[in-house]
XYZ file of C-alpha atoms in Angstrom:
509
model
C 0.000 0.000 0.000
C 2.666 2.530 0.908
C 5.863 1.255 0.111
C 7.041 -0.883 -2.534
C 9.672 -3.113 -3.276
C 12.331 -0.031 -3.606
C 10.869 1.482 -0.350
C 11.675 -1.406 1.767
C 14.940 -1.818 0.630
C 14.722 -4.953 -1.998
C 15.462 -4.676 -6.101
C 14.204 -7.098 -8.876
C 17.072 -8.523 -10.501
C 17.952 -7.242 -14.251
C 17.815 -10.811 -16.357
C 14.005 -10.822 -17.340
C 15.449 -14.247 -17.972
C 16.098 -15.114 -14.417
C 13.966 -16.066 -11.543
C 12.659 -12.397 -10.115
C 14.492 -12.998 -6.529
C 14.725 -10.013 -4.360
C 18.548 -9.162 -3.492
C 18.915 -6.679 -0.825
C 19.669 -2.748 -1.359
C 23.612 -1.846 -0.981
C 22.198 1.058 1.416
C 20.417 -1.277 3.429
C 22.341 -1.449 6.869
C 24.817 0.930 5.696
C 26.124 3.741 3.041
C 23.698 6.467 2.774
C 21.489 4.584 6.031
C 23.660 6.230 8.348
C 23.089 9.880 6.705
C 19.134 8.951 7.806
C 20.575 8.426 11.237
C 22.300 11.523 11.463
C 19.504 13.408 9.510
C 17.008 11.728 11.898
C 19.173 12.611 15.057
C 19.481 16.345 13.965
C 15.554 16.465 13.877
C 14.913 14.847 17.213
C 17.420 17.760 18.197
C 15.752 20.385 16.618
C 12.211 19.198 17.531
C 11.753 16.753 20.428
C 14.106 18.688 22.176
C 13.193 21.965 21.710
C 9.862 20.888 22.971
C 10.927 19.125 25.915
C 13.078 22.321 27.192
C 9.529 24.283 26.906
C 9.777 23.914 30.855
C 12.018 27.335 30.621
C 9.279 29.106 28.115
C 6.148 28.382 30.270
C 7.676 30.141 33.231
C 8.541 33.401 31.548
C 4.980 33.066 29.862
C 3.301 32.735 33.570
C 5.024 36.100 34.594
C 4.301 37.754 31.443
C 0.724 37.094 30.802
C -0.162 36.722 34.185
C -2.437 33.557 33.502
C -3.213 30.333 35.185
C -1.180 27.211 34.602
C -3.540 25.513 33.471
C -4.434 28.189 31.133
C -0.512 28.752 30.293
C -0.301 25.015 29.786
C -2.311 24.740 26.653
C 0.888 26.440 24.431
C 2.935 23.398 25.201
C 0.740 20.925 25.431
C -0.644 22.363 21.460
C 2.952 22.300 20.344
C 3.369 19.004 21.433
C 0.110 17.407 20.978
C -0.125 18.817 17.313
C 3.047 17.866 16.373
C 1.484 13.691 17.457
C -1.389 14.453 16.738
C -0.940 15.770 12.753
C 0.986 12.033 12.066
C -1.809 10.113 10.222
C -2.164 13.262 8.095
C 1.225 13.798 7.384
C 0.867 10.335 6.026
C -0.887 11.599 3.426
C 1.495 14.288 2.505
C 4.293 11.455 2.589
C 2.322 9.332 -0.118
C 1.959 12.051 -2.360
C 4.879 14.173 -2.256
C 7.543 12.213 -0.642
C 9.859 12.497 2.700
C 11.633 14.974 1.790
C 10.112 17.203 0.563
C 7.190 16.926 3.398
C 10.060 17.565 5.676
C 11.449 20.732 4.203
C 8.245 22.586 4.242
C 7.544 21.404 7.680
C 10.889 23.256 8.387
C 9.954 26.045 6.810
C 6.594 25.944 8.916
C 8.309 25.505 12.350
C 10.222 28.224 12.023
C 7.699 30.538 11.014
C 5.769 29.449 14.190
C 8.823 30.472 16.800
C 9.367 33.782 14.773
C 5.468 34.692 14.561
C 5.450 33.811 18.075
C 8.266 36.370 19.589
C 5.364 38.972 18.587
C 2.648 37.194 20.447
C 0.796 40.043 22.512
C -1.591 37.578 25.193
C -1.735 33.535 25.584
C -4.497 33.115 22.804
C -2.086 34.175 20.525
C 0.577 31.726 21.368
C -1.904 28.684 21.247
C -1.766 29.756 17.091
C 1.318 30.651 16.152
C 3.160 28.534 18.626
C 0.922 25.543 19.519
C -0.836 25.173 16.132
C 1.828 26.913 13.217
C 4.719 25.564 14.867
C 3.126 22.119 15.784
C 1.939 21.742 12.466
C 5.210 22.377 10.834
C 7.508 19.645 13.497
C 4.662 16.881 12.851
C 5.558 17.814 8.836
C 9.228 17.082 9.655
C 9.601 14.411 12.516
C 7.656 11.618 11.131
C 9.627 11.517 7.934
C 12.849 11.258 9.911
C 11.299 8.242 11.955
C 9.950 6.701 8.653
C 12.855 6.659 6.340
C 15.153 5.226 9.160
C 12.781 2.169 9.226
C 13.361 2.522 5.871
C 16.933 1.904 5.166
C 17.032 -0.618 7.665
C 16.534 -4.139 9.023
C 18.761 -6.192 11.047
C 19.774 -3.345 13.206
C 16.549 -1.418 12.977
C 16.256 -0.940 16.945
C 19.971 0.338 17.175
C 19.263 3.008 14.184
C 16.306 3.968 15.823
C 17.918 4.505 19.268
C 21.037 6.207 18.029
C 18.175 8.540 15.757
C 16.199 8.899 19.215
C 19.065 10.364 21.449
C 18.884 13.413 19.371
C 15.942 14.020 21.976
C 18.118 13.936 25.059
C 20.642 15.857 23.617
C 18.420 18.158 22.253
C 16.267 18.651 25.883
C 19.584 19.149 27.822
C 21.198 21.591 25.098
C 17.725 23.504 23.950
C 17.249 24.200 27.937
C 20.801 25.418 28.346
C 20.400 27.793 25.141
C 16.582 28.729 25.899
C 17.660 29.964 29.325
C 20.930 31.783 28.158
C 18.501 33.502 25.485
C 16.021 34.108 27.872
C 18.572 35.830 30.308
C 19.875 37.934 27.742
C 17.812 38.938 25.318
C 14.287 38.435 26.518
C 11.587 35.217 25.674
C 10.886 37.240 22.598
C 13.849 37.606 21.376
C 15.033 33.527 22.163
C 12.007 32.723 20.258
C 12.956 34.905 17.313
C 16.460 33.212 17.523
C 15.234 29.805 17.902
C 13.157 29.690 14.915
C 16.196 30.982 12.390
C 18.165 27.863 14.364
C 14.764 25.595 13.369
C 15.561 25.975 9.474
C 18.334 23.676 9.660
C 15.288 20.920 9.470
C 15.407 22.019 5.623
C 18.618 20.886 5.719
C 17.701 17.729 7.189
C 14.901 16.933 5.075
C 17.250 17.095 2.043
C 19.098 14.620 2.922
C 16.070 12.203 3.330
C 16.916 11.207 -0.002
C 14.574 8.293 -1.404
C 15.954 5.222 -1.474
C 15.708 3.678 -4.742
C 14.056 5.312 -7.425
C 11.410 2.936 -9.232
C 12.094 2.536 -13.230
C 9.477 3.388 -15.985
C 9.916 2.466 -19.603
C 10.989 6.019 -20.328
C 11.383 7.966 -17.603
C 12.525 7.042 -14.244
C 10.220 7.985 -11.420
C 11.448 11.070 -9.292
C 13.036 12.589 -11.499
C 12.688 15.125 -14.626
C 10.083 14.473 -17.361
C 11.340 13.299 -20.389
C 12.230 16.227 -22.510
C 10.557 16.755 -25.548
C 11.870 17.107 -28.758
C 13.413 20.363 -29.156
C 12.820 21.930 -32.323
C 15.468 24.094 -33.754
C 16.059 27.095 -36.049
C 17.642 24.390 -38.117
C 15.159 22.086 -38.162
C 12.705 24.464 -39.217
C 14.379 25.885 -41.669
C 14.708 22.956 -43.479
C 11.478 21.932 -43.528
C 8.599 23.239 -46.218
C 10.107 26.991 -45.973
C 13.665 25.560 -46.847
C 12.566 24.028 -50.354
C 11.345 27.745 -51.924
C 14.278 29.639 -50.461
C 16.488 30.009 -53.825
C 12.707 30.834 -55.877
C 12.161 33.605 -53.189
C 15.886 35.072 -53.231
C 15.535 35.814 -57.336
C 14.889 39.836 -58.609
C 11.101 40.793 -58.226
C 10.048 38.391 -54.678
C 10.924 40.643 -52.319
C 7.594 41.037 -50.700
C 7.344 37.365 -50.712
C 10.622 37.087 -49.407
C 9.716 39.582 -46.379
C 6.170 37.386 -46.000
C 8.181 34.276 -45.754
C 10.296 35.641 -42.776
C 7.499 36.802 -41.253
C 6.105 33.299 -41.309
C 9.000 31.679 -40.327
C 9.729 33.663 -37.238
C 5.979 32.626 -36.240
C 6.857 28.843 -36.918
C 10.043 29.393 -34.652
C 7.592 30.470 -31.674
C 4.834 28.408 -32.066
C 6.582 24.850 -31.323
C 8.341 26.260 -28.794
C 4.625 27.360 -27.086
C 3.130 23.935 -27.675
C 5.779 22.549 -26.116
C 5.656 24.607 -23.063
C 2.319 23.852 -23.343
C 2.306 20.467 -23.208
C 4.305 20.462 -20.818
C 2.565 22.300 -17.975
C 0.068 19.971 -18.812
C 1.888 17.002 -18.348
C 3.412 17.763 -15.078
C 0.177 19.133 -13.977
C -0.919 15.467 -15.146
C 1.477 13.946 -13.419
C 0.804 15.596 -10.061
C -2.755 14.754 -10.577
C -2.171 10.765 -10.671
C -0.045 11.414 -7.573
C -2.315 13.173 -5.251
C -4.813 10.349 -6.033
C -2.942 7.563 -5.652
C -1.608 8.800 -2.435
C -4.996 9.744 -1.175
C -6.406 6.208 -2.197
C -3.199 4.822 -0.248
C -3.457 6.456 2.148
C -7.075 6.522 2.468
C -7.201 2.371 1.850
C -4.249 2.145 4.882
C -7.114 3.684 7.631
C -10.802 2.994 6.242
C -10.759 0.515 3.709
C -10.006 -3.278 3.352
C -6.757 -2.825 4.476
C -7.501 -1.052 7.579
C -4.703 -1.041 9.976
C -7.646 -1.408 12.669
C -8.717 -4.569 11.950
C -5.556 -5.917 13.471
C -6.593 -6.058 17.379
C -3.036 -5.877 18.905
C -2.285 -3.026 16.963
C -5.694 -1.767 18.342
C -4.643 -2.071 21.409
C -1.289 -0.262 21.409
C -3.076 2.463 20.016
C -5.028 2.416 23.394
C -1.846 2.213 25.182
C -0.359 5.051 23.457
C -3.202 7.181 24.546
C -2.294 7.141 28.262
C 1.530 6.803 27.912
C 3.087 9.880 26.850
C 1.251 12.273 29.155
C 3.638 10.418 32.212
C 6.648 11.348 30.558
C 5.327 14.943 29.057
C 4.378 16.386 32.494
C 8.011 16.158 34.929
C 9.209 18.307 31.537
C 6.836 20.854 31.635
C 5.946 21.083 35.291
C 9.101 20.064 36.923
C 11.416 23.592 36.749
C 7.783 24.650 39.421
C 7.741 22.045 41.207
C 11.739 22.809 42.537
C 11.015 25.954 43.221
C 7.522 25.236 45.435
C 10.389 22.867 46.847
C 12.535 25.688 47.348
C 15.438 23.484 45.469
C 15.498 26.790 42.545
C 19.488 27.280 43.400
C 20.395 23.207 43.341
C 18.594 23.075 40.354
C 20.075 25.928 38.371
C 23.254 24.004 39.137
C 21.955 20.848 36.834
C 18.296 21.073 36.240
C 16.761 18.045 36.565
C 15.335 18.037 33.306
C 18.703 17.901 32.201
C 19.458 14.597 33.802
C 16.208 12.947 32.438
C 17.812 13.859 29.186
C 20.849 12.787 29.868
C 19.898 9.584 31.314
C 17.265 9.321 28.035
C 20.515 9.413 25.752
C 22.146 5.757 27.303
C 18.230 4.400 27.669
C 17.479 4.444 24.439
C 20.819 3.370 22.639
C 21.347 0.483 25.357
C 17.564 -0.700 25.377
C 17.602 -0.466 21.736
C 21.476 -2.468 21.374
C 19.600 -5.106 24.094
C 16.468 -5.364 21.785
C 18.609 -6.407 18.900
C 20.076 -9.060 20.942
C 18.761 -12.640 18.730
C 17.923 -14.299 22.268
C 15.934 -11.617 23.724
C 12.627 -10.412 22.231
C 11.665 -6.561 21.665
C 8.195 -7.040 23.545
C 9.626 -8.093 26.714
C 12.731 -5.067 26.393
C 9.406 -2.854 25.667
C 6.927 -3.974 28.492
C 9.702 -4.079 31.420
C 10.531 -0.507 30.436
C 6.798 0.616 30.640
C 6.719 -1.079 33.985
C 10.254 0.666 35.329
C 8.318 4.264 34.382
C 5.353 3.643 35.708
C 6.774 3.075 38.945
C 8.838 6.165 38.764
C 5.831 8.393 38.050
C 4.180 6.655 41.191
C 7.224 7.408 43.529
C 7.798 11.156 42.046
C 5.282 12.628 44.466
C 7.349 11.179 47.419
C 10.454 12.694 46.935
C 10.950 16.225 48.418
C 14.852 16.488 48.386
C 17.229 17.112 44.995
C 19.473 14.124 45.424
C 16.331 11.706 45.592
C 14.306 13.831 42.963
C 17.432 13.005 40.620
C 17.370 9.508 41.053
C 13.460 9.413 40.430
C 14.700 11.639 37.440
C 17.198 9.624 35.513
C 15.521 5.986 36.387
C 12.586 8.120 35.008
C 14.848 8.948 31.304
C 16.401 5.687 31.082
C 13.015 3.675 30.433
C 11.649 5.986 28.851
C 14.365 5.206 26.226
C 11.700 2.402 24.919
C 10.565 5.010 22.776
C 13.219 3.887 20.450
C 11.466 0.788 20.407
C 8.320 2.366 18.708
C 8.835 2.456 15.653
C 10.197 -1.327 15.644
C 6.964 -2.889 17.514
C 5.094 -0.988 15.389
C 6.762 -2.241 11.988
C 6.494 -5.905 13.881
C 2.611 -5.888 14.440
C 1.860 -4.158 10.858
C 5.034 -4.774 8.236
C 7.368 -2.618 6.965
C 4.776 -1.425 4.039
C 2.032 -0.201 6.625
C 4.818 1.384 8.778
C 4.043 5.383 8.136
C 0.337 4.735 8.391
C 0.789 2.570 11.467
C 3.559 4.934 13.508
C 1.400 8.020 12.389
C -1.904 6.405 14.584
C 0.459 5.671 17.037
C 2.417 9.244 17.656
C -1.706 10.257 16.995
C -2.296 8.646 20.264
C 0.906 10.033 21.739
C 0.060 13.539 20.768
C -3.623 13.370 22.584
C -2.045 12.060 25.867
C 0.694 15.234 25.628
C -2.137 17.335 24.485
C -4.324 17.097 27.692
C -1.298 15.908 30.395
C -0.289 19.398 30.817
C -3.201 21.095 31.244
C -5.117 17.998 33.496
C -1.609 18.681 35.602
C -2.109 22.726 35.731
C -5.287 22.210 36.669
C -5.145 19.862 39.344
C -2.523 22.044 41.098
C -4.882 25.057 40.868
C -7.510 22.938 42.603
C -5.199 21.443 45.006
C -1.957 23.863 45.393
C -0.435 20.038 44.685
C 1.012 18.326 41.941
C 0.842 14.974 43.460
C -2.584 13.672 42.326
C -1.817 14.306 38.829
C 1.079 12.114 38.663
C -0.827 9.228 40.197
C -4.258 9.779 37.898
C -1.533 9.694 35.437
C 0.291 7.038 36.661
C -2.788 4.940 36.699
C -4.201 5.241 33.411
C -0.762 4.559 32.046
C -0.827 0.814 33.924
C -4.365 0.732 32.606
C -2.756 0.940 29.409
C 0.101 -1.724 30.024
C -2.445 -4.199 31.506
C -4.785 -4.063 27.941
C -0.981 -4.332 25.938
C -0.565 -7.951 28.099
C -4.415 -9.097 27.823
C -4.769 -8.825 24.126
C -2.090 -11.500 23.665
C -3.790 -13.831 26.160
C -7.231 -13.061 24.327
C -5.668 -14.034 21.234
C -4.215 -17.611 22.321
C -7.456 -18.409 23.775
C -9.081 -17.772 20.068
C -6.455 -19.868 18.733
C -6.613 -22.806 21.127
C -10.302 -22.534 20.981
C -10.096 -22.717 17.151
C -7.605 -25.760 17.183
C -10.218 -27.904 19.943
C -13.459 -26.721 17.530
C -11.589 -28.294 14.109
C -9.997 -31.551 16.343
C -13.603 -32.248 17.022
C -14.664 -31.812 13.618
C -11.969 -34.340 12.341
């Protein structure tokens, strides 16, 4: 449906003659793979971690505006949420024009968001340009990144993705050094106007997604130029009809037909030259025709029709997983830089904010859970689930720690399993194929994006009712195990079918 044989990595063999065996891609696993790494990596960066550091932001938008948090909330959470929430969408935009060129205007996009946004007069204003324009335009660019390293590929698919993934960390713990050194001395305003010239470099990025093996038509090669046309010449039209009366036109007494003659030929030098332009704007606008359908009828086959990704239950119920998960890991980022200073910790954590050690931490989760997951002997579901379970019980115990030394040991067991996120991508491509993989992942980071959305502001709100933030981490905590628990029934569900099928045709036979 969305990828084909050259999207997944595999080429037909020349001989027509020979059996048509699939023989892997020479960028499969390596060559231009690890430029999708380090393109992916650079976008996590620019993204993820910009929108992780948004802790820094929210405060200086509190004393600005003079709002409520849960109020103030909303521009993160929208940034965030939007950026999940836009992935089946984006799908769309991926079938018809391509990774890479999705990704550049999503750069584009994102930065017009932070710059639009350093002008932003109340909070209303922010939830557009920031939490919708900017969201918009980092959901464009991050799941092309995530799709085109599942891409180039296979046997080390959870490494690729992990050593893509740390571009988050990285990105939180350098993104909230730079946001507060902007902050500090130039104003929010100004950081944000700074921020989104640094957010073009996802144009770069998305450049280098290039595809990863053009398909071959009879004549011309897909991705590329049309054929050209036939160029027609002065030459060539001069020795055609108006050629063969030249010398009868030169003799004593023609010279009005001679001057009629030029005339016409000067009009037959134009006029091929405009059908050909002609034909072809009409051929490319043709072209783009045929591939706005067929990505629409992809992409609208991959979610509602026979094909429906939904009629596979275990996918089903990550997707219900996925709803309650990211909120647990969304909230210590945004919330966390208040909750130190209701702690009075403000000074310790200037030191090394604690957001900065979740990131850290984040960085070794993912490559090391992702290395483990690769191992032959151990499976990815089991790396996956124990890592849910690790976070969940760090969200539960966050409430209970009042110090800095035992916040930051709640904080980095808290960013090493949450380095399953690398995993993602690679259960995902498990339960649906490599072909359904940007359909699939875009549900999925769909799901993400509405548990970020709300998280936040549930959080805010909860403190404004309370003065605490303690009850929102175990609401949150609690749907998030809700989650886990339907992720380890629908397996058992399904065996029972199974064995149930296998006793109903035994007694048959």
């Amino acid at each position: 449906m969305y990828a084909s044989h050259e999207d997944i990595g595999y080429d037909l063999e020349d001989d027509p003659k020979a059996k048509k065996t699939l023989k892997p891609h020479p960028d499969i696993d390596g060559g231009w793979a690890w430029m999708m790494v380090l393109s992916s990596f650079f976008v996590h960066i620019l993204i993820m971690g910009s929108q992780m550091a948004l802790g820094v932001l929210n405060v200086e938008w509190l004393e600005e505006f003079h709002q409520s948090r849960g109020l103030t909330a909303w521009v993160s959470s929208l940034s965030m949420g939007i950026t999940l929430i836009v992935g089946p969408f984006i799908g769309l935009f991926i079938n018809t024009c391509g990774c890479r060129q999705t990704a550049i205007i999503g750069g584009l996009v994102n930065s017009l968001g932070w710059v639009l946004s350093a002008y932003a007069a109340n909070v209303q204003t922010l939830f557009v340009t920031f939490g919708v324009a900017a969201g918009l335009g980092s959901g464009m660019a991050y799941l092309p990144a995530v799709v085109m390293v599942g891409r180039y590929f296979q046997k080390r698919r959870a490494l690729a993705q992990g050593l893509s993934t740390t571009g988050t960390g990285f990105g939180t713990f350098l993104m909230t050094v730079l946001l507060k050194y902007l902050c500090a001395e130039y104003g929010w305003r100004n950081a944000m106007f700074i921020q989104g010239a640094v957010s073009l470099n996802l144009c770069v990025c998305g450049a280098l997604m290039r595809p990863l093996s053009p398909g071959k038509g009879e004549n011309c090669p897909r991705g590329e130029e049309p054929c050209a046309l036939p160029a027609y010449s002065a030459e060539s039209i001069k020795s055609g009809p108006l050629s063969v009366t030249e010398e009868q036109d030169r003799q004593p007494g023609n010279e009005e037909t001679v001057c009629d003659l030029q005339a016409q030929e000067c009009q037959g030098q134009a006029r091929p030259w405009k059908n050909m332009c002609a034909f072809r704007v009409l051929k490319t606008v043709s072209q783009l025709t045929v591939r706005v359908q067929k990505g629409f009828g992809d992409w609208y086959s991959g979610y509602f029709g026979t094909a429906s990704l939904f009629t596979n239950r275990m996918f089903v119920a990550f997707v219900f997983w996925a709803l309650f998960a990211y909120s647990s890991f969304v909230i210590p980022f945004i919330h966390l830089p208040e909750i130190v200073s209701l702690y009075n910790l403000s000074e310790q954590n200037d030191v090394f904010p604690l957001t900065s050690i979740i990131a850290i931490v984040h960085i070794f989760g993912k490559v090391i859970l992702g290395a483990v997951a690769d191992l032959p002997c151990i499976s990815v579901w089991n790396v996956f689930l124990i890592a849910n379970f690790t976070l969940v019980f760090s969200i539960f115990l966050l409430p209970l720690m009042h110090t800095y030394a035992s916040l930051a040991v709640i904080c980095a067991l808290i960013g090493f399993s949450s380095g399953y996120f690398s995993l993602m991508p690679v259960v995902t491509e498990d339960l649906v194929g490599t072909e359904h993989l940007a359909n699939a992942y875009g549900i999925i980071i769909c799901a993400n994006g509405i548990s970020a959305l709300l998280g936040p502001p549930f959080a805010g709100w909860i403190f404004d009712i309370t003065q605490k933030y303690d009850f929102s981490f175990y609401i949150c905590g609690l749907l998030y195990m809700v989650g886990i628990l339907f992720l380890l029934i629908q397996p058992c569900i399904q065996m029972i079918e199974q064995s149930r099928r296998k006793y109903t045709d035994s007694a048959r036979v």
